[in-house]
C-alpha positions as a printed NumPy array, in Angstrom:
array([[ 98.084,  54.592, 113.972],
       [ 94.567,  54.925, 115.457],
       [ 93.079,  53.737, 112.189],
       [ 95.43 ,  50.736, 112.178],
       [ 94.521,  50.07 , 115.961],
       [ 90.839,  50.347, 115.017],
       [ 91.182,  47.821, 112.266],
       [ 92.932,  45.38 , 114.677],
       [ 90.217,  45.902, 117.401],
       [ 87.555,  45.455, 114.842],
       [ 89.13 ,  42.331, 113.438],
       [ 89.36 ,  40.731, 116.917],
       [ 85.773,  41.513, 117.592],
       [ 84.851,  39.734, 114.413],
       [ 86.947,  36.795, 115.367],
       [ 85.417,  36.783, 118.775],
       [ 81.96 ,  36.635, 117.193],
       [ 82.894,  33.779, 114.927],
       [ 84.46 ,  31.82 , 117.683],
       [ 81.549,  32.586, 119.908],
       [ 79.01 ,  31.438, 117.319],
       [ 81.082,  28.298, 116.87 ],
       [ 81.312,  27.471, 120.471],
       [ 77.656,  28.222, 121.014],
       [ 76.613,  25.641, 118.227],
       [ 79.119,  23.049, 119.461],
       [ 77.914,  23.571, 123.17 ],
       [ 74.318,  23.23 , 122.215],
       [ 74.755,  20.187, 119.753],
       [ 77.046,  18.441, 122.383],
       [ 74.434,  18.891, 125.11 ],
       [ 71.816,  17.67 , 122.687],
       [ 73.844,  14.703, 121.937],
       [ 74.408,  13.941, 125.69 ],
       [ 70.734,  14.153, 126.51 ],
       [ 69.67 ,  11.804, 123.762],
       [ 72.445,   9.339, 124.78 ],
       [ 71.721,   9.636, 128.393],
       [ 68.085,   9.456, 127.933],
       [ 67.88 ,   6.425, 125.591],
       [ 70.817,   4.379, 127.188],
       [ 70.67 ,   5.431, 130.872],
       [ 73.545,   5.593, 133.309],
       [ 74.932,   2.158, 132.739],
       [ 74.624,   2.266, 128.79 ],
       [ 76.031,   5.798, 128.974],
       [ 79.057,   4.534, 131.179],
       [ 79.753,   1.631, 128.839],
       [ 79.716,   4.011, 125.707],
       [ 82.137,   6.495, 127.674],
       [ 84.973,   3.893, 127.135],
       [ 84.501,   4.082, 123.292],
       [ 84.131,   7.666, 123.393],
       [ 87.564,   7.9  , 125.047],
       [ 89.251,   5.513, 122.622],
       [ 87.568,   7.746, 119.647],
       [ 88.89 ,  10.828, 121.235],
       [ 92.428,   9.462, 121.485],
       [ 92.347,   8.325, 117.741],
       [ 90.986,  11.558, 116.568],
       [ 93.762,  13.537, 118.407],
       [ 96.367,  11.269, 116.94 ],
       [ 94.835,  11.378, 113.381],
       [ 97.54 ,  12.226, 110.923],
       [100.186,  12.423, 113.649],
       [ 98.559,  15.491, 115.4  ],
       [100.806,  18.022, 113.767],
       [ 97.993,  20.591, 113.424],
       [ 99.537,  22.874, 116.096],
       [102.961,  22.777, 114.588],
       [101.378,  23.52 , 111.104],
       [ 99.52 ,  26.583, 112.599],
       [102.589,  27.934, 113.979],
       [104.693,  27.409, 110.928],
       [102.03 ,  28.85 , 108.666],
       [101.575,  31.826, 110.822],
       [105.103,  33.002, 109.844],
       [105.266,  31.472, 106.4  ],
       [101.765,  31.555, 104.629],
       [100.882,  28.746, 102.144],
       [100.856,  31.399,  99.401],
       [104.676,  31.694,  99.746],
       [107.046,  29.05 ,  98.586],
       [108.238,  28.276, 102.15 ],
       [104.687,  27.808, 103.32 ],
       [103.802,  25.411, 100.465],
       [106.609,  23.366, 101.369],
       [105.685,  23.156, 104.983],
       [101.98 ,  22.193, 103.913],
       [103.246,  19.482, 101.529],
       [105.449,  17.98 , 104.363],
       [102.442,  18.074, 106.815],
       [100.405,  16.367, 103.978],
       [103.091,  13.71 , 103.592],
       [103.217,  13.093, 107.308],
       [ 99.38 ,  12.859, 107.642],
       [ 99.059,  10.315, 104.737],
       [101.758,   8.155, 106.164],
       [100.763,   8.113, 109.695],
       [ 96.928,   7.947, 109.358],
       [ 97.545,   5.104, 106.733],
       [ 99.649,   3.291, 109.406],
       [ 96.966,   3.731, 112.164],
       [ 94.248,   2.644, 109.86 ],
       [ 96.082,  -0.521, 109.293],
       [ 96.734,  -1.087, 112.913],
       [ 93.148,  -0.444, 113.622],
       [ 91.983,  -3.095, 111.293],
       [ 94.62 ,  -5.702, 112.256],
       [ 93.49 ,  -5.133, 116.007],
       [ 89.822,  -4.716, 115.417],
       [ 88.78 ,  -8.073, 116.889],
       [ 91.041,  -7.649, 119.916],
       [ 89.519,  -4.027, 120.504],
       [ 86.028,  -5.282, 120.123],
       [ 86.352,  -7.904, 122.633],
       [ 88.01 ,  -5.292, 125.215],
       [ 85.767,  -2.324, 124.591],
       [ 82.217,  -3.719, 123.378],
       [ 82.161,  -7.569, 122.726],
       [ 78.466,  -7.324, 121.529],
       [ 79.069,  -4.724, 118.699],
       [ 81.575,  -6.522, 116.637],
       [ 85.042,  -5.813, 114.896],
       [ 83.594,  -3.93 , 112.013],
       [ 83.159,  -0.98 , 114.122],
       [ 86.977,  -0.494, 114.589],
       [ 87.388,  -0.728, 110.846],
       [ 85.117,   2.135, 110.456],
       [ 87.1  ,   4.045, 113.065],
       [ 90.149,   3.51 , 110.955],
       [ 88.481,   5.23 , 107.923],
       [ 87.155,   7.897, 110.101],
       [ 90.504,   8.846, 111.473],
       [ 91.879,   9.156, 107.855],
       [ 89.21 ,  11.696, 107.061],
       [ 90.036,  13.492, 110.216],
       [ 93.603,  13.681, 109.507],
       [ 93.335,  15.15 , 105.948],
       [ 90.49 ,  17.548, 107.197],
       [ 92.752,  18.753, 109.938],
       [ 95.273,  20.363, 107.265],
       [ 93.006,  23.125, 105.796],
       [ 91.627,  23.894, 109.404],
       [ 95.064,  24.489, 110.478],
       [ 95.808,  26.779, 107.507],
       [ 92.635,  28.819, 108.104],
       [ 93.585,  29.047, 111.675],
       [ 97.291,  30.292, 110.779],
       [ 95.971,  33.116, 108.692],
       [ 93.161,  34.09 , 111.269],
       [ 90.393,  33.135, 108.908],
       [ 87.812,  32.711, 111.745],
       [ 84.961,  32.822, 109.424],
       [ 86.034,  29.705, 107.379],
       [ 87.146,  27.921, 110.416],
       [ 83.723,  28.668, 112.114],
       [ 81.82 ,  27.673, 108.953],
       [ 83.578,  24.281, 108.591],
       [ 83.392,  23.367, 112.33 ],
       [ 79.657,  24.366, 112.713],
       [ 78.701,  22.373, 109.598],
       [ 80.603,  19.334, 110.925],
       [ 79.332,  19.624, 114.401],
       [ 75.619,  19.804, 113.179],
       [ 76.081,  16.984, 110.766],
       [ 77.819,  14.736, 113.487],
       [ 75.117,  15.662, 116.138],
       [ 72.343,  14.715, 113.583],
       [ 74.098,  11.334, 112.692],
       [ 74.289,  10.479, 116.376],
       [ 70.767,  11.429, 117.183],
       [ 69.371,   9.388, 114.229],
       [ 71.422,   6.404, 115.017],
       [ 70.439,   6.108, 118.576],
       [ 66.787,   6.522, 117.803],
       [ 66.59 ,   4.02 , 114.948],
       [ 69.455,   1.578, 115.884],
       [ 69.88 ,   1.869, 119.737],
       [ 73.108,   1.194, 121.357],
       [ 74.856,  -0.46 , 118.416],
       [ 73.8  ,   2.433, 116.069],
       [ 75.092,   4.897, 118.753],
       [ 78.497,   3.232, 118.816],
       [ 78.904,   3.638, 114.887],
       [ 77.663,   7.219, 114.957],
       [ 80.073,   8.158, 117.835],
       [ 82.924,   6.589, 115.82 ],
       [ 81.849,   8.704, 112.627],
       [ 80.971,  12.038, 114.351],
       [ 84.386,  13.533, 114.416],
       [ 84.846,  12.857, 110.914],
       [ 82.11 ,  15.071, 109.735],
       [ 84.284,  18.317, 110.299],
       [ 87.129,  16.66 , 108.246],
       [ 84.659,  15.873, 105.443],
       [ 83.324,  19.465, 105.426],
       [ 86.97 ,  20.823, 105.35 ],
       [ 87.642,  18.57 , 102.327],
       [ 84.627,  19.749, 100.599],
       [ 85.719,  23.372, 101.36 ],
       [ 89.039,  22.737,  99.784],
       [ 87.786,  21.192,  96.681],
       [ 85.22 ,  24.045,  96.109],
       [ 86.926,  27.265,  97.521],
       [ 90.469,  26.743,  98.407],
       [ 92.218,  25.002,  95.711],
       [ 95.606,  26.501,  96.354],
       [ 95.757,  23.734,  98.98 ],
       [ 95.154,  21.091,  96.619],
       [ 98.207,  22.29 ,  94.854],
       [100.253,  21.988,  97.947],
       [ 99.169,  18.357,  98.539],
       [102.302,  16.708,  97.264],
       [104.704,  14.374,  98.639],
       [107.831,  16.092, 100.392],
       [110.243,  14.002, 102.423],
       [112.611,  16.603, 104.009],
       [113.945,  15.217, 107.255],
       [114.649,  18.593, 108.779],
       [111.041,  19.846, 108.343],
       [109.523,  16.342, 109.372],
       [111.484,  16.54 , 112.48 ],
       [110.003,  20.021, 113.359],
       [106.507,  19.083, 112.742],
       [106.777,  15.659, 114.575],
       [108.273,  17.435, 117.683],
       [104.783,  18.962, 117.847],
       [103.284,  15.625, 117.075],
       [104.862,  14.135, 120.097],
       [103.34 ,  16.69 , 122.25 ],
       [ 99.832,  15.891, 120.674],
       [100.581,  12.214, 121.014],
       [101.283,  12.299, 124.769],
       [ 98.404,  14.688, 125.082],
       [ 96.019,  12.25 , 123.446],
       [ 97.158,   9.38 , 125.583],
       [ 97.832,  10.804, 129.049],
       [ 94.502,  11.902, 130.339],
       [ 92.343,   9.546, 128.311],
       [ 94.441,   6.551, 129.337],
       [ 94.221,   7.747, 132.969],
       [ 90.549,   7.897, 132.642],
       [ 90.242,   4.315, 131.261],
       [ 92.042,   3.053, 134.157],
       [ 89.898,   4.998, 136.541],
       [ 86.684,   3.802, 134.696],
       [ 87.954,   0.208, 135.049],
       [ 88.692,   0.398, 138.617],
       [ 85.396,   2.21 , 139.466],
       [ 83.395,  -0.172, 137.167],
       [ 84.863,  -3.218, 139.138],
       [ 84.34 ,  -1.817, 142.561],
       [ 81.484,   0.644, 142.488],
       [ 79.408,  -0.452, 139.454],
       [ 79.054,   0.912, 136.015],
       [ 76.118,   3.177, 137.043],
       [ 78.46 ,   5.138, 139.312],
       [ 80.841,   5.291, 136.275],
       [ 78.199,   6.529, 134.161],
       [ 77.477,   9.594, 136.666],
       [ 81.151,  10.513, 136.619],
       [ 80.955,  10.115, 132.843],
       [ 78.226,  12.415, 132.687],
       [ 80.419,  14.985, 134.522],
       [ 83.341,  14.333, 132.191],
       [ 80.974,  15.   , 129.124],
       [ 79.946,  18.224, 130.46 ],
       [ 83.384,  19.298, 130.89 ],
       [ 84.19 ,  18.176, 127.529],
       [ 81.518,  20.377, 126.008],
       [ 82.898,  23.677, 127.56 ],
       [ 86.566,  22.75 , 127.453],
       [ 86.056,  22.347, 123.683],
       [ 85.537,  25.934, 123.763],
       [ 88.838,  26.571, 125.655],
       [ 90.612,  24.38 , 123.106],
       [ 89.372,  26.212, 120.081],
       [ 90.36 ,  29.722, 121.604],
       [ 93.922,  28.355, 122.762],
       [ 94.723,  26.54 , 119.519],
       [ 93.057,  28.439, 116.806],
       [ 93.086,  32.103, 118.4  ],
       [ 95.868,  32.445, 120.99 ],
       [ 98.601,  29.951, 119.427],
       [ 99.067,  31.868, 116.177],
       [ 99.031,  35.167, 117.815],
       [101.733,  34.018, 120.464],
       [103.762,  32.616, 117.727],
       [103.842,  35.855, 115.65 ],
       [104.454,  38.092, 118.652],
       [107.598,  40.054, 118.188],
       [108.887,  39.946, 121.742],
       [108.12 ,  38.487, 125.224],
       [106.443,  41.723, 126.254],
       [103.965,  41.162, 123.429],
       [103.601,  37.554, 124.174],
       [102.782,  38.09 , 127.818],
       [100.272,  40.771, 126.861],
       [ 98.393,  38.416, 124.361],
       [ 98.312,  35.688, 126.985],
       [ 96.99 ,  37.746, 129.886],
       [ 94.335,  39.279, 127.673],
       [ 93.311,  36.106, 126.378],
       [ 93.561,  33.902, 129.495],
       [ 91.684,  36.752, 131.663],
       [ 88.696,  36.645, 129.288],
       [ 88.692,  32.873, 129.283],
       [ 88.745,  32.463, 132.925],
       [ 86.018,  35.108, 133.269],
       [ 83.75 ,  33.332, 130.856],
       [ 84.418,  30.006, 132.591],
       [ 83.487,  31.37 , 136.067],
       [ 80.431,  33.266, 134.909],
       [ 79.166,  30.022, 133.141],
       [ 79.953,  27.875, 136.214],
       [ 78.218,  30.152, 138.613],
       [ 75.115,  30.056, 136.46 ],
       [ 75.24 ,  26.375, 135.95 ],
       [ 75.913,  25.608, 139.643],
       [ 72.999,  27.635, 140.924],
       [ 70.691,  25.818, 138.511],
       [ 72.412,  22.533, 138.469],
       [ 69.466,  20.39 , 139.382],
       [ 67.388,  21.795, 136.401],
       [ 70.265,  21.722, 133.976],
       [ 71.14 ,  18.088, 134.84 ],
       [ 67.482,  17.1  , 134.393],
       [ 67.374,  18.847, 131.269],
       [ 70.496,  17.557, 129.693],
       [ 70.463,  14.207, 131.161],
       [ 67.572,  12.86 , 133.278],
       [ 66.458,  12.781, 136.906],
       [ 68.528,   9.504, 137.211],
       [ 71.685,  11.509, 136.852],
       [ 70.948,  13.912, 139.734],
       [ 73.471,  12.244, 142.171],
       [ 76.262,  13.746, 140.11 ],
       [ 75.716,  17.226, 141.451],
       [ 78.042,  16.273, 144.161],
       [ 80.851,  15.861, 141.571],
       [ 80.465,  19.242, 139.868],
       [ 82.213,  21.679, 142.273],
       [ 85.624,  20.051, 142.298],
       [ 85.453,  19.205, 138.488],
       [ 84.57 ,  22.868, 137.682],
       [ 87.37 ,  24.158, 139.883],
       [ 89.747,  21.825, 138.265],
       [ 88.852,  22.943, 134.754],
       [ 89.401,  26.597, 135.549],
       [ 92.884,  25.577, 136.812],
       [ 93.357,  23.204, 133.768],
       [ 92.581,  26.224, 131.406],
       [ 95.228,  28.38 , 133.117],
       [ 98.026,  25.593, 133.075],
       [ 97.065,  24.665, 129.415],
       [ 97.365,  28.194, 128.372],
       [100.802,  28.491, 129.611],
       [101.559,  25.232, 127.869],
       [100.674,  26.705, 124.606],
       [102.605,  29.87 , 125.213],
       [105.757,  27.795, 125.581],
       [104.659,  25.648, 122.45 ],
       [104.257,  29.017, 120.397],
       [107.741,  30.271, 121.476],
       [109.378,  26.97 , 120.409],
       [109.815,  25.365, 123.933],
       [107.968,  22.226, 122.785],
       [109.66 ,  20.179, 125.513],
       [107.832,  22.116, 128.221],
       [104.461,  21.388, 126.528],
       [105.449,  17.553, 126.329],
       [106.273,  17.452, 129.949],
       [102.95 ,  19.167, 130.897],
       [100.932,  16.763, 128.79 ],
       [102.83 ,  13.663, 130.342],
       [102.407,  14.851, 133.834],
       [ 98.622,  15.374, 133.583],
       [ 97.938,  11.53 , 133.204],
       [100.68 ,  10.555, 135.652],
       [ 99.515,  12.995, 138.483],
       [ 95.893,  12.106, 137.792],
       [ 96.427,   8.324, 138.251],
       [ 98.579,   8.781, 141.196],
       [ 96.242,  11.211, 142.94 ],
       [ 93.146,   8.961, 142.086],
       [ 94.897,   5.844, 143.455],
       [ 95.818,   7.51 , 146.652],
       [ 92.111,   8.919, 147.207],
       [ 89.946,   6.027, 145.959],
       [ 90.056,   3.806, 149.131],
       [ 89.085,   6.904, 151.325],
       [ 86.845,   8.845, 148.9  ],
       [ 85.262,   6.332, 146.661],
       [ 83.058,   7.896, 143.924],
       [ 84.483,  11.405, 144.773],
       [ 88.086,  10.281, 143.92 ],
       [ 88.246,  10.95 , 140.302],
       [ 87.087,  14.615, 140.768],
       [ 89.226,  15.257, 143.652],
       [ 92.136,  13.826, 141.802],
       [ 91.138,  16.167, 138.994],
       [ 91.344,  19.129, 141.058],
       [ 94.597,  18.235, 142.814],
       [ 96.234,  17.345, 139.374],
       [ 95.51 ,  20.875, 137.902],
       [ 96.179,  22.826, 141.072],
       [ 99.597,  21.299, 141.236],
       [100.406,  21.772, 137.379],
       [ 99.01 ,  25.369, 137.329],
       [101.335,  26.28 , 140.238],
       [104.442,  24.45 , 138.463],
       [103.377,  26.178, 135.003],
       [103.078,  29.738, 136.473],
       [106.552,  29.387, 138.191],
       [107.818,  28.201, 134.733],
       [106.271,  31.204, 133.019],
       [107.919,  33.506, 135.601],
       [111.386,  31.941, 135.063],
       [110.945,  32.423, 131.307],
       [109.98 ,  36.057, 131.592],
       [113.076,  36.825, 133.683],
       [115.525,  34.872, 131.66 ],
       [114.681,  34.767, 128.118],
       [115.934,  37.859, 126.009],
       [113.366,  40.107, 124.199]])
C-alpha cells in the first residue's frame, strides 16, 4: 500500500512539473506576444485588435463542437485501446468533422460581413483563413483530449509547448514585417499551431488514434457528447459576447485608447487564466470523473483548488507590488494608467477560478446542466452589472462588473456544492 501511495504521489509530482513547464512557456510566450503587439500597435491599435482576438477565441472554443471536455471524461473510464473507447473517439471524430466543416462554410459565407464589422481595412480573406484554422484546431483537440484522459501530461505538455512557441513566433514575425494587417492574420493562425503539432504527433507516434478516426453515427453517443458541447458553446459565447458589447459601449463613449487599457488587463488575465484552464480541464476533470464516490471527489477538488488559489494569490501579490515595472516591461509606459484596473480584475479572477472549479466538478459527475447554467450566467450577470455601473464608474465599470459577477457566482456555486454533498448518495 505504501509503495502504491508513493507511486501515485510521484506521478502527481511529474504531472505537476509538466503542467508547470507548460504554463511557464505559455505565460512567457503570451507576455512576449502582448509586449510586441502593444509596443508596435499602441493602445488604440491594441484595442482594435482586441475585437478580433475575442472572435478568434470564440471560434477556437467552438471548433469541432467543443466536445473535448466530454471526450476527456468518457475516455477516462473507457480508454481508446478498448472497443468502447474507440467508438467514443470515432463519434467525437465524426462530430468534429461535421461541425468544423459547417462552421468553415459559415465563416466563408459571412467573410465580407465580418470584415466590414471587425476590421474593414483588412479584407474578407482573413475570415476565410480563420475558417481553415478552426478546422485544424478541431482535429487537433481530439488527440489532446485523449492524452489528458489517460493522464499523459508529458505528451500534452510537449504538444502544447511546441504549438505555443510556433504561434508566438508567427505573431512576432508578422507584426514586425507586416504591421497591423500581418498581426491580424497571425492572431487568426496562432491557435491552430497546437492543433497542427497534435496532428503531427498522431501521424508519427500515436497511430492507434488514426485507426479510430472513422465515421460513427450513433445518436445516443452523439447526444452525450453534444450535451458537453452545449456547455462549451455557451462558455465560448457568454463572456466574449459580453466583452464585445462592453468594448463597443466604451469605444463609442470613452474612446478606443481607454478600451486598449482595459484590453491590456484582459490579456494579462487571459495569460494566467490559461493556467487555470489547463489544470481544471486536463488535470482535475479526469480525476474527478474517475473518482469512486463523493468523498474522493471532494478531496480531489479541495486539494486542487487550494493549490490553484495559493498560486494565484502569490503571483498576484508579487505582480501588484511591482505593477508599474511589469506593465512597462510587458506593454509600455503608455499603458501605466491601467494600474487602477488591476486590483478588482485580480480579485474577480480568484473568485472566477473557485466558481469554475465547482462547475467542472458538476460536469465530471454528469450534472452538465449546472455547468450550462453557470456558463450562461457569466455573460448575463457581466452585462447587467456593467450596464448598471457604467454611468457612475466609467472606465472602472468593466472590472467592477467582473468582480461582482464572480463574487455572486462563486457564492451560488458554493451553495450548490453544499447541497450536492448532502443529498447525492455515495
